[in-house]
Coordinates of C-alpha atoms and ligand atoms in Angstrom, one line a residue:
Chain A
M1 CA -27.6 -52.5 -65.6
Q2 CA -24.4 -54.2 -66.8
C3 CA -23.2 -57.7 -65.8
Q4 CA -20.5 -57.3 -63.1
E5 CA -18.6 -60.4 -64.4
C6 CA -18.4 -59.9 -68.2
D7 CA -19.2 -56.2 -68.3
K8 CA -21.0 -56.8 -71.6
R9 CA -24.4 -58.2 -71.2
L10 CA -27.4 -56.9 -69.2
A11 CA -27.4 -58.2 -65.6
T12 CA -30.6 -60.1 -64.9
L13 CA -29.7 -62.0 -61.7
H14 CA -29.3 -59.9 -58.6
F15 CA -28.2 -61.2 -55.2
T16 CA -27.8 -59.8 -51.8
K17 CA -25.1 -61.5 -50.0
I18 CA -24.8 -61.1 -46.2
V19 CA -21.6 -62.1 -44.6
N20 CA -21.1 -61.2 -40.9
G21 CA -23.8 -58.6 -41.2
E22 CA -22.0 -57.0 -44.1
K23 CA -24.3 -56.6 -47.1
T24 CA -23.1 -56.7 -50.7
E25 CA -25.0 -56.8 -53.9
L26 CA -24.1 -58.9 -56.9
H27 CA -25.4 -58.4 -60.4
I28 CA -24.6 -60.8 -63.2
C29 CA -26.1 -61.9 -66.5
E30 CA -27.7 -65.2 -67.1
S31 CA -24.9 -66.6 -69.3
C32 CA -22.2 -65.8 -66.8
A33 CA -24.2 -67.4 -64.1
R34 CA -24.6 -70.5 -66.3
E35 CA -20.9 -70.6 -67.3
K36 CA -19.9 -70.7 -63.7
G37 CA -22.4 -73.5 -63.2
E38 CA -23.6 -71.9 -60.1
L39 CA -25.3 -68.8 -59.0
I40 CA -22.8 -67.6 -56.4
P41 CA -19.5 -66.3 -57.7
G42 CA -16.8 -65.3 -55.2
T43 CA -17.2 -62.4 -52.8
S44 CA -17.0 -58.9 -54.1
S45 CA -16.5 -55.6 -52.7
G46 CA -19.4 -53.4 -51.7
F47 CA -21.1 -51.3 -54.3
S48 CA -24.5 -49.9 -55.1
I49 CA -26.9 -50.3 -57.9
H50 CA -26.4 -46.7 -58.9
N51 CA -22.7 -47.0 -59.1
L52 CA -23.3 -49.8 -61.6
L53 CA -25.7 -47.8 -63.6
S54 CA -23.2 -44.9 -63.8
G55 CA -20.6 -47.4 -65.1
L56 CA -23.0 -47.8 -68.0
L57 CA -23.0 -44.1 -68.7
D58 CA -19.3 -44.1 -69.3
L59 CA -18.9 -40.4 -69.2
E60 CA -15.3 -39.9 -68.5
S61 CA -13.9 -42.1 -71.2
P62 CA -13.9 -40.1 -74.5
N63 CA -16.2 -41.6 -77.1
P64 CA -15.4 -40.2 -80.5
N65 CA -19.0 -40.7 -81.8
S66 CA -21.0 -39.0 -79.1
M67 CA -18.4 -36.2 -78.6
A68 CA -19.1 -34.8 -82.0
K69 CA -22.0 -32.7 -80.7
P70 CA -21.7 -32.3 -76.9
P71 CA -25.1 -32.1 -75.2
A72 CA -26.0 -29.6 -72.5
A73 CA -23.7 -30.2 -69.6
K74 CA -26.2 -29.0 -67.0
C75 CA -29.9 -29.0 -66.5
D76 CA -31.0 -25.4 -66.4
T77 CA -34.0 -26.2 -64.2
C78 CA -32.5 -28.2 -61.3
G79 CA -28.8 -27.5 -61.8
L80 CA -27.8 -31.2 -62.1
T81 CA -24.8 -31.6 -64.3
Y82 CA -24.3 -34.5 -66.6
T83 CA -21.2 -35.4 -64.7
Q84 CA -23.2 -35.7 -61.5
F85 CA -25.9 -37.7 -63.2
S86 CA -23.3 -40.1 -64.5
K87 CA -21.9 -40.6 -61.0
I88 CA -25.2 -41.1 -59.2
G89 CA -27.3 -42.5 -62.0
R90 CA -30.4 -40.4 -61.1
F91 CA -32.0 -37.3 -62.6
G92 CA -32.7 -34.2 -60.6
C93 CA -36.0 -33.2 -62.1
S94 CA -38.3 -34.0 -65.0
H95 CA -36.7 -31.4 -67.2
C96 CA -33.4 -33.4 -67.0
Y97 CA -34.9 -35.9 -69.4
K98 CA -35.2 -33.1 -72.1
Q99 CA -31.9 -31.6 -71.2
F100 CA -29.9 -34.8 -71.5
A101 CA -32.0 -36.2 -74.3
E102 CA -29.2 -36.9 -76.7
R103 CA -27.4 -39.2 -74.4
L104 CA -30.5 -40.7 -72.9
D105 CA -31.8 -42.9 -75.7
P106 CA -28.7 -45.1 -76.0
L107 CA -28.9 -45.6 -72.2
L108 CA -32.6 -46.4 -72.2
K109 CA -32.0 -48.8 -75.1
R110 CA -29.5 -50.7 -73.1
V111 CA -31.5 -50.8 -69.9
H112 CA -35.0 -51.5 -71.4
G113 CA -34.4 -52.4 -75.0
N114 CA -36.8 -49.6 -75.9
T115 CA -37.0 -45.9 -75.8
V116 CA -40.7 -45.1 -76.2
H117 CA -43.5 -45.5 -73.6
V118 CA -46.5 -47.4 -74.6
G119 CA -48.4 -47.8 -71.3
K120 CA -50.8 -45.9 -69.1
V121 CA -51.3 -42.1 -69.8
P122 CA -52.5 -39.8 -67.0
K123 CA -56.0 -38.5 -67.9
R124 CA -55.1 -34.8 -67.4
A125 CA -51.7 -34.8 -69.2
G126 CA -53.3 -37.1 -71.7
G127 CA -56.1 -34.6 -72.4
R128 CA -53.5 -31.9 -72.9
L129 CA -51.6 -34.1 -75.3
K130 CA -54.7 -34.6 -77.3
T131 CA -55.3 -30.9 -77.5
K132 CA -51.7 -30.2 -78.5
R133 CA -52.0 -32.8 -81.3
E134 CA -55.3 -31.2 -82.5
I135 CA -53.7 -27.7 -82.6
D136 CA -50.8 -29.0 -84.7
R137 CA -53.2 -30.7 -87.1
L138 CA -55.3 -27.5 -87.4
K139 CA -52.3 -25.4 -88.0
K140 CA -51.2 -27.6 -90.9
E141 CA -54.7 -27.4 -92.3
M142 CA -54.8 -23.6 -92.0
Q143 CA -51.5 -23.3 -93.8
G144 CA -52.9 -25.3 -96.7
R145 CA -56.0 -23.1 -96.9
I146 CA -53.9 -20.0 -96.9
E147 CA -51.8 -21.4 -99.7
R148 CA -55.1 -22.0 -101.6
E149 CA -56.0 -18.4 -100.8
D150 CA -59.1 -19.6 -98.9
F151 CA -58.7 -16.9 -96.3
E152 CA -62.2 -17.0 -95.0
S153 CA -62.2 -20.6 -93.9
A154 CA -58.5 -20.2 -92.7
A155 CA -59.7 -17.5 -90.4
E156 CA -62.3 -19.9 -88.9
L157 CA -59.5 -22.4 -88.2
R158 CA -57.4 -19.6 -86.7
D159 CA -60.2 -18.8 -84.2
R160 CA -60.6 -22.5 -83.3
I161 CA -56.8 -22.7 -82.7
R162 CA -56.9 -19.7 -80.5
E163 CA -59.7 -21.3 -78.5
L164 CA -57.8 -24.5 -78.0
E165 CA -54.6 -22.6 -77.0
K166 CA -56.6 -20.7 -74.4
E167 CA -58.0 -24.0 -73.1
M168 CA -54.4 -25.3 -72.8
S169 CA -53.1 -22.3 -70.8
C170 CA -55.8 -22.7 -68.2
Chain B
M1 CA -51.2 -43.8 -31.1
S2 CA -52.0 -46.4 -33.7
K3 CA -48.7 -46.2 -35.4
R4 CA -47.5 -48.4 -32.5
K5 CA -49.6 -51.2 -34.0
F6 CA -47.7 -51.1 -37.3
V7 CA -44.5 -51.4 -35.4
K8 CA -45.4 -54.0 -32.8
Q9 CA -47.1 -56.7 -34.8
A10 CA -44.6 -58.9 -36.7
L11 CA -47.2 -60.0 -39.2
S12 CA -49.0 -57.5 -41.3
Q13 CA -52.7 -58.4 -41.4
W14 CA -52.4 -59.2 -45.2
M15 CA -50.0 -62.0 -44.3
N16 CA -52.6 -63.7 -42.2
G17 CA -54.9 -64.2 -45.2
V18 CA -54.0 -67.4 -46.9
G19 CA -53.8 -66.2 -50.5
P20 CA -53.9 -68.4 -53.6
D21 CA -50.9 -70.7 -54.0
S22 CA -49.6 -69.5 -50.6
D23 CA -47.8 -72.8 -50.1
V24 CA -45.3 -71.5 -52.7
V25 CA -45.9 -67.8 -53.0
I26 CA -45.4 -65.7 -49.9
S27 CA -46.5 -62.4 -51.4
S28 CA -47.1 -60.4 -54.6
R29 CA -46.2 -56.8 -54.8
V30 CA -46.6 -53.9 -57.2
R31 CA -44.9 -50.6 -56.8
I32 CA -45.7 -47.5 -58.9
A33 CA -43.2 -44.5 -59.0
R34 CA -44.6 -41.1 -59.7
N35 CA -43.4 -37.5 -59.5
I36 CA -44.9 -34.0 -59.4
R37 CA -44.2 -32.2 -62.6
S38 CA -43.1 -28.8 -61.3
L39 CA -40.9 -29.8 -58.4
P40 CA -37.3 -31.3 -58.5
F41 CA -37.0 -34.9 -57.5
P42 CA -36.4 -35.6 -53.8
M43 CA -32.6 -35.9 -54.3
M44 CA -32.4 -32.3 -55.6
S45 CA -35.2 -30.8 -53.4
D46 CA -34.5 -28.2 -50.8
P47 CA -36.3 -28.6 -47.5
S48 CA -39.1 -26.2 -48.5
Q49 CA -39.7 -28.0 -51.8
S50 CA -39.8 -31.4 -50.1
L51 CA -42.2 -30.0 -47.5
T52 CA -44.5 -28.8 -50.4
V53 CA -44.4 -32.3 -51.9
M54 CA -45.2 -33.9 -48.5
E55 CA -48.1 -31.5 -47.8
Q56 CA -49.6 -31.9 -51.3
L57 CA -49.4 -35.7 -51.2
L58 CA -50.6 -36.1 -47.6
G59 CA -53.4 -33.7 -48.5
V60 CA -54.8 -36.3 -50.9
A61 CA -55.2 -38.7 -48.0
E62 CA -56.4 -36.0 -45.6
N63 CA -59.4 -34.9 -47.6
G64 CA -60.7 -38.4 -47.7
R65 CA -60.0 -39.3 -51.2
L66 CA -58.4 -42.6 -50.1
N67 CA -61.5 -43.5 -48.2
G68 CA -61.9 -46.8 -50.1
L69 CA -58.8 -48.1 -48.2
G70 CA -60.5 -47.7 -44.8
K71 CA -59.0 -45.4 -42.2
V72 CA -55.5 -44.7 -43.5
E73 CA -52.7 -43.8 -41.1
Q74 CA -50.3 -41.0 -41.9
V75 CA -46.8 -41.1 -40.4
R76 CA -44.2 -38.4 -40.9
L77 CA -40.8 -40.1 -40.6
T78 CA -39.6 -37.6 -38.1
E79 CA -42.2 -39.0 -35.6
L80 CA -40.4 -42.4 -35.6
T81 CA -37.4 -43.6 -33.6
E82 CA -34.6 -45.3 -35.5
L83 CA -35.7 -48.7 -34.2
E84 CA -39.3 -48.1 -35.3
K85 CA -38.1 -47.3 -38.8
L86 CA -36.0 -50.4 -38.9
V87 CA -39.0 -52.5 -37.9
L88 CA -41.1 -50.9 -40.7
V89 CA -38.2 -51.7 -43.1
E90 CA -38.2 -55.4 -42.0
K91 CA -42.0 -55.5 -42.6
H92 CA -41.3 -54.2 -46.1
L93 CA -43.6 -51.2 -45.4
I94 CA -40.9 -48.6 -46.1
S95 CA -37.6 -48.8 -48.0
P96 CA -34.2 -48.5 -46.3
S97 CA -33.7 -45.4 -48.3
L98 CA -36.8 -43.7 -46.9
A99 CA -35.7 -44.6 -43.4
N100 CA -32.2 -43.2 -43.8
E101 CA -32.8 -39.9 -45.6
S102 CA -34.0 -36.9 -43.7
R103 CA -35.9 -35.1 -46.5
N104 CA -39.5 -34.8 -45.2
G105 CA -40.3 -38.4 -45.8
A106 CA -43.8 -39.7 -45.0
L107 CA -45.9 -42.8 -45.2
I108 CA -49.5 -43.5 -45.7
L109 CA -50.7 -46.9 -44.6
S110 CA -54.0 -48.7 -45.1
P111 CA -55.3 -50.4 -41.9
N112 CA -54.3 -53.9 -42.9
E113 CA -51.0 -52.7 -44.3
D114 CA -51.6 -54.0 -47.8
I115 CA -51.2 -50.5 -49.3
S116 CA -48.3 -48.3 -48.3
V117 CA -47.6 -45.0 -50.0
M118 CA -44.1 -43.6 -49.5
I119 CA -43.6 -39.9 -49.9
N120 CA -40.2 -38.3 -50.8
E121 CA -38.4 -41.6 -51.3
E122 CA -36.3 -41.8 -54.4
D123 CA -39.4 -40.4 -56.2
H124 CA -42.0 -38.0 -54.8
L125 CA -44.6 -40.8 -54.7
R126 CA -44.2 -44.5 -54.4
I127 CA -47.5 -46.5 -54.2
Q128 CA -47.0 -50.0 -53.1
C129 CA -49.6 -52.8 -52.9
L130 CA -48.8 -56.1 -51.2
C131 CA -51.0 -59.1 -51.5
S132 CA -50.7 -62.4 -49.7
G133 CA -50.0 -65.4 -52.0
F134 CA -50.1 -65.3 -55.8
Q135 CA -52.2 -62.2 -56.6
V136 CA -50.0 -60.1 -58.9
R137 CA -52.9 -59.0 -61.1
E138 CA -54.9 -58.0 -58.1
A139 CA -52.0 -56.1 -56.7
W140 CA -51.7 -54.1 -59.9
D141 CA -55.4 -53.3 -60.0
A142 CA -55.3 -52.0 -56.5
A143 CA -52.1 -49.9 -57.0
S144 CA -53.4 -48.5 -60.2
K145 CA -56.6 -47.3 -58.6
I146 CA -54.6 -45.4 -55.9
D147 CA -52.5 -44.0 -58.8
D148 CA -55.7 -42.7 -60.4
I149 CA -56.8 -41.0 -57.2
F150 CA -53.5 -39.2 -56.8
E151 CA -53.6 -38.3 -60.5
E152 CA -56.8 -36.4 -60.1
Q153 CA -55.1 -34.1 -57.6
V154 CA -51.5 -34.1 -58.7
D155 CA -49.9 -32.9 -62.0
Y156 CA -47.6 -35.8 -62.7
A157 CA -44.3 -35.5 -64.5
F158 CA -45.2 -37.2 -67.7
D159 CA -43.7 -37.0 -71.2
E160 CA -45.3 -38.2 -74.4
K161 CA -42.2 -40.2 -75.4
H162 CA -40.7 -41.4 -72.1
G163 CA -43.9 -41.8 -70.1
Y164 CA -43.8 -41.3 -66.4
L165 CA -40.5 -39.6 -65.5
T166 CA -38.7 -41.0 -62.6
S167 CA -35.6 -40.2 -60.7
C168 CA -33.8 -43.3 -61.9
P169 CA -33.9 -44.1 -65.6
T170 CA -34.4 -47.8 -64.8
N171 CA -38.0 -47.0 -63.7
V172 CA -39.0 -44.6 -66.5
G173 CA -42.0 -45.3 -68.7
T174 CA -44.6 -47.2 -66.7
G175 CA -42.8 -46.6 -63.4
I176 CA -44.0 -50.0 -62.2
R177 CA -42.1 -52.8 -60.5
A178 CA -44.1 -56.0 -60.0
S179 CA -42.7 -58.9 -58.0
V180 CA -43.5 -62.3 -56.6
M181 CA -41.8 -63.6 -53.5
M182 CA -41.5 -67.4 -53.8
H183 CA -40.5 -70.1 -51.5
L184 CA -38.8 -72.8 -53.7
P185 CA -37.2 -75.4 -51.4
A186 CA -38.0 -78.4 -53.5
L187 CA -36.4 -76.9 -56.7
V188 CA -33.3 -76.1 -54.6
I189 CA -33.1 -79.6 -53.0
T190 CA -33.6 -81.3 -56.4
G191 CA -31.0 -79.1 -58.1
Q192 CA -33.3 -77.7 -60.7
I193 CA -33.2 -74.1 -59.5
N194 CA -30.4 -72.8 -61.6
R195 CA -31.9 -74.1 -64.9
I196 CA -35.2 -72.5 -64.0
L197 CA -33.8 -69.2 -62.9
S198 CA -31.8 -69.0 -66.2
A199 CA -34.9 -69.6 -68.2
V200 CA -36.7 -66.9 -66.3
T201 CA -34.1 -64.3 -66.9
Q202 CA -34.3 -64.9 -70.7
V203 CA -37.8 -63.5 -70.8
G204 CA -36.9 -60.1 -69.4
L205 CA -37.4 -60.8 -65.7
A206 CA -34.9 -60.4 -62.9
V207 CA -34.4 -62.7 -59.9
R208 CA -33.3 -61.7 -56.5
G209 CA -32.2 -64.2 -53.9
L210 CA -31.0 -63.5 -50.4
Y211 CA -27.8 -65.4 -50.0
G212 CA -25.9 -66.3 -46.9
E213 CA -22.4 -67.6 -46.7
G214 CA -23.3 -71.1 -47.8
S215 CA -24.4 -72.2 -51.2
E216 CA -28.1 -72.0 -50.8
A217 CA -30.4 -69.0 -50.8
T218 CA -31.2 -68.1 -47.3
G219 CA -34.6 -69.5 -46.6
N220 CA -34.9 -70.6 -50.2
L221 CA -36.7 -67.4 -50.9
F222 CA -36.6 -65.9 -54.4
Q223 CA -38.1 -62.7 -55.7
V224 CA -39.0 -62.6 -59.4
S225 CA -39.7 -59.1 -60.9
N226 CA -40.0 -57.2 -64.1
Q227 CA -36.7 -55.7 -65.4
I228 CA -38.2 -53.5 -68.1
T229 CA -40.4 -50.5 -67.5
L230 CA -40.2 -48.8 -70.9
G231 CA -41.7 -50.0 -74.2
Q232 CA -44.1 -52.5 -72.6
S233 CA -47.6 -51.7 -71.3
E234 CA -48.5 -52.4 -67.7
Q235 CA -50.7 -55.3 -68.8
E236 CA -47.9 -56.9 -70.8
I237 CA -45.5 -56.5 -67.8
I238 CA -48.0 -58.0 -65.3
E239 CA -49.1 -60.8 -67.7
N240 CA -45.5 -61.8 -68.5
L241 CA -44.7 -62.0 -64.8
F242 CA -47.9 -63.8 -64.1
Q243 CA -47.3 -66.5 -66.7
V244 CA -43.7 -67.1 -65.7
A245 CA -44.4 -67.3 -62.0
R246 CA -47.4 -69.6 -62.7
Q247 CA -44.9 -72.0 -64.4
M248 CA -42.4 -71.8 -61.5
I249 CA -45.2 -72.6 -59.0
E250 CA -46.1 -75.7 -61.0
H251 CA -42.5 -76.8 -61.2
E252 CA -42.1 -76.3 -57.5
K253 CA -45.2 -78.2 -56.7
S254 CA -44.3 -81.2 -58.9
A255 CA -40.8 -81.2 -57.4
R256 CA -42.4 -81.4 -54.0
S257 CA -44.6 -84.3 -54.8
K258 CA -41.7 -86.0 -56.5
L259 CA -39.7 -85.6 -53.2
L260 CA -42.5 -87.0 -51.3
T261 CA -42.9 -90.1 -53.4
E262 CA -39.2 -90.8 -54.1
S263 CA -37.4 -89.8 -51.0
R264 CA -40.0 -89.3 -48.3
T265 CA -37.9 -90.7 -45.5
R266 CA -35.0 -88.4 -46.2
V267 CA -37.2 -85.3 -46.5
E268 CA -39.1 -86.2 -43.4
D269 CA -35.8 -86.6 -41.5
R270 CA -34.5 -83.3 -42.8
V271 CA -37.7 -81.5 -41.8
R272 CA -38.0 -83.1 -38.4
R273 CA -34.3 -82.4 -37.7
S274 CA -34.8 -78.7 -38.4
Y275 CA -37.9 -78.8 -36.1
G276 CA -35.8 -80.5 -33.4
I277 CA -33.1 -77.9 -33.7
L278 CA -35.4 -74.9 -33.7
S279 CA -37.3 -76.1 -30.7
H280 CA -34.2 -76.9 -28.7
A281 CA -31.3 -74.7 -29.8
I282 CA -29.9 -72.2 -27.3
I283 CA -28.0 -70.1 -29.9
I284 CA -29.0 -69.7 -33.5
D285 CA -27.8 -67.2 -36.2
S286 CA -30.2 -65.7 -38.7
K287 CA -29.0 -67.7 -41.6
E288 CA -29.5 -71.0 -39.9
A289 CA -32.8 -69.9 -38.5
S290 CA -34.2 -69.0 -42.0
Q291 CA -32.9 -72.2 -43.5
R292 CA -34.4 -74.3 -40.7
L293 CA -37.7 -72.3 -40.9
S294 CA -37.7 -73.0 -44.6
D295 CA -37.3 -76.8 -44.0
M296 CA -40.2 -76.6 -41.6
R297 CA -42.3 -74.6 -44.0
L298 CA -41.8 -77.3 -46.6
G299 CA -42.6 -80.0 -44.0
V300 CA -45.9 -78.3 -43.2
H301 CA -46.9 -78.2 -46.8
L302 CA -45.9 -81.8 -47.4
G303 CA -48.1 -82.8 -44.5
L304 CA -45.0 -84.0 -42.6
L305 CA -45.5 -81.6 -39.6
P306 CA -49.2 -81.8 -38.8
E307 CA -48.6 -80.4 -35.3
V308 CA -47.1 -77.0 -36.6
N309 CA -49.1 -74.0 -37.6
E310 CA -47.9 -72.3 -40.8
L311 CA -48.7 -68.8 -39.6
V312 CA -46.2 -69.2 -36.8
L313 CA -43.5 -69.9 -39.3
N314 CA -44.4 -66.9 -41.4
E315 CA -44.4 -64.8 -38.3
L316 CA -41.0 -66.1 -37.2
L317 CA -39.5 -65.4 -40.6
V318 CA -40.2 -61.7 -39.8
S319 CA -39.8 -61.5 -36.1
T320 CA -36.4 -63.2 -35.9
Q321 CA -34.8 -60.3 -37.8
P322 CA -32.5 -57.9 -35.9
G323 CA -34.9 -54.9 -35.5
F324 CA -37.8 -57.0 -34.2
L325 CA -35.5 -58.9 -31.8
Q326 CA -34.1 -55.7 -30.4
Q327 CA -37.6 -54.3 -29.9
A328 CA -38.9 -57.5 -28.3
F329 CA -36.0 -57.6 -25.9
G330 CA -35.8 -54.0 -25.1
E331 CA -32.3 -52.7 -25.9
A332 CA -29.5 -52.7 -28.4
M333 CA -28.0 -56.1 -28.4
S334 CA -24.6 -57.6 -29.5
P335 CA -24.8 -60.2 -32.2
E336 CA -24.2 -62.9 -29.6
D337 CA -27.2 -61.7 -27.5
R338 CA -29.2 -61.6 -30.6
D339 CA -28.5 -65.2 -31.5
R340 CA -29.5 -66.3 -28.0
S341 CA -32.6 -64.2 -28.0
R342 CA -33.5 -65.5 -31.5
A343 CA -33.3 -69.1 -30.3
E344 CA -35.3 -68.2 -27.2
L345 CA -38.0 -66.5 -29.2
I346 CA -38.3 -69.4 -31.7
R347 CA -38.4 -72.0 -28.9
S348 CA -41.1 -70.2 -27.1
R349 CA -43.3 -69.7 -30.2
L350 CA -42.9 -73.3 -31.3
V351 CA -43.8 -74.7 -27.9
T352 CA -46.8 -72.5 -27.1
T353 CA -48.4 -73.0 -30.5
S354 CA -47.8 -76.7 -31.1
Ligands
LIG1 ZN1 -22.0 -61.5 -67.8
LIG2 ZN1 -33.1 -31.2 -63.9

């Protein structure tokens, strides 16, 4: 989320201000807060976190670098368009992450400073991941054996791969 | 119907327990966001899809897999009145978003309200664990166990690269948001708060304060939470928050003892004035009420108000909010009526318990 004051740095201070029952949120970065010497800048008009996030996406302004290869404009699973995403700052389904992948990493980098998960892995999906990686490894190995014309042991690997693939589809 | 219980009591049971460092930390919270792989996120769900989500997730509670939590309560949001929803929001048991949207929202609550599971909020599943006092590690452990139980039954949206996929990209990766709600009156009074908050935000944490019209945070309450969910493990996120909060607690405590040794009379005067006003005012707005309650809370912990019970102050912080007031006094009230009822409620609680 971008700082609302300088529009450059990441906002790390978030305030909810309530005046006469009217609630507004304020998001500023640490150095803007310090510059002002206080933590409460003047009043601001109402806006939501997701409006701010969408500001970050900057879809409407043409960017010569990212426009070279336009990504899919629409998620073919849930139907969310990138324009909609850039307005509301939320994805419609898990497939959106793949669909909008090209534009996603720069955004994630700005929000999190990272693009790759290193935490917890669900046991079941994790098991599938492991099997997938094993299949990839075996396929490479099989290719090598075919090139060495070791067809007998390549056939063994082929059977093992088929087994694993069957496991995966269950 | 026991859902009434959740709505009627101002204090959740977990708030009664005096947790570690509860003189500074009100509560610790961990929230985990998860989604079902094959269904669109709630925002894009049609009613039949959100119903499928609700049934699948409530099913996990129904067949007893959450037994470790005691007898959990399931509430479909459609069973609640608007006012009941508002009360649950004020108790932090559901989010305003879940209360406002109509897409088959539901809630699973543990008996003492320390675990609440929201269904069809911004994400399909939001597991929240609240602990009294400074127990952020314990909150993570508890929430993660619930996550494991759901994971046995639910095929989560998970991607090798981006981790747990969430509706909002600010939650992707671990999907966890851990936070500590702190009462920091001495740091505010001694003018050290800005320096400390600046330092905190330099290590990837975010601070939220609730501000009124004046220059001080309402009630001197600050919520410190992790800002990053991608690229750090859950343990790193929790430990970082733990260590930083630990230091803030120590700063607050030393500022308090400094106040006591260097300006005892002035602090005592401030605390007792607030007590005087709260026990005699006829009209009081919510901002002044929370500031005065904050003063009194500081006074209790400095030993300057031996006649006041801290639990009453915790309860009043919750029960003087608009939803609770309306419920206690029956009908929808004008702001003026509310200010009068608030003063009346505070007066009566302070008199009967002192
Ligand atoms: Zn800034
Ligand atoms: Zn999609």
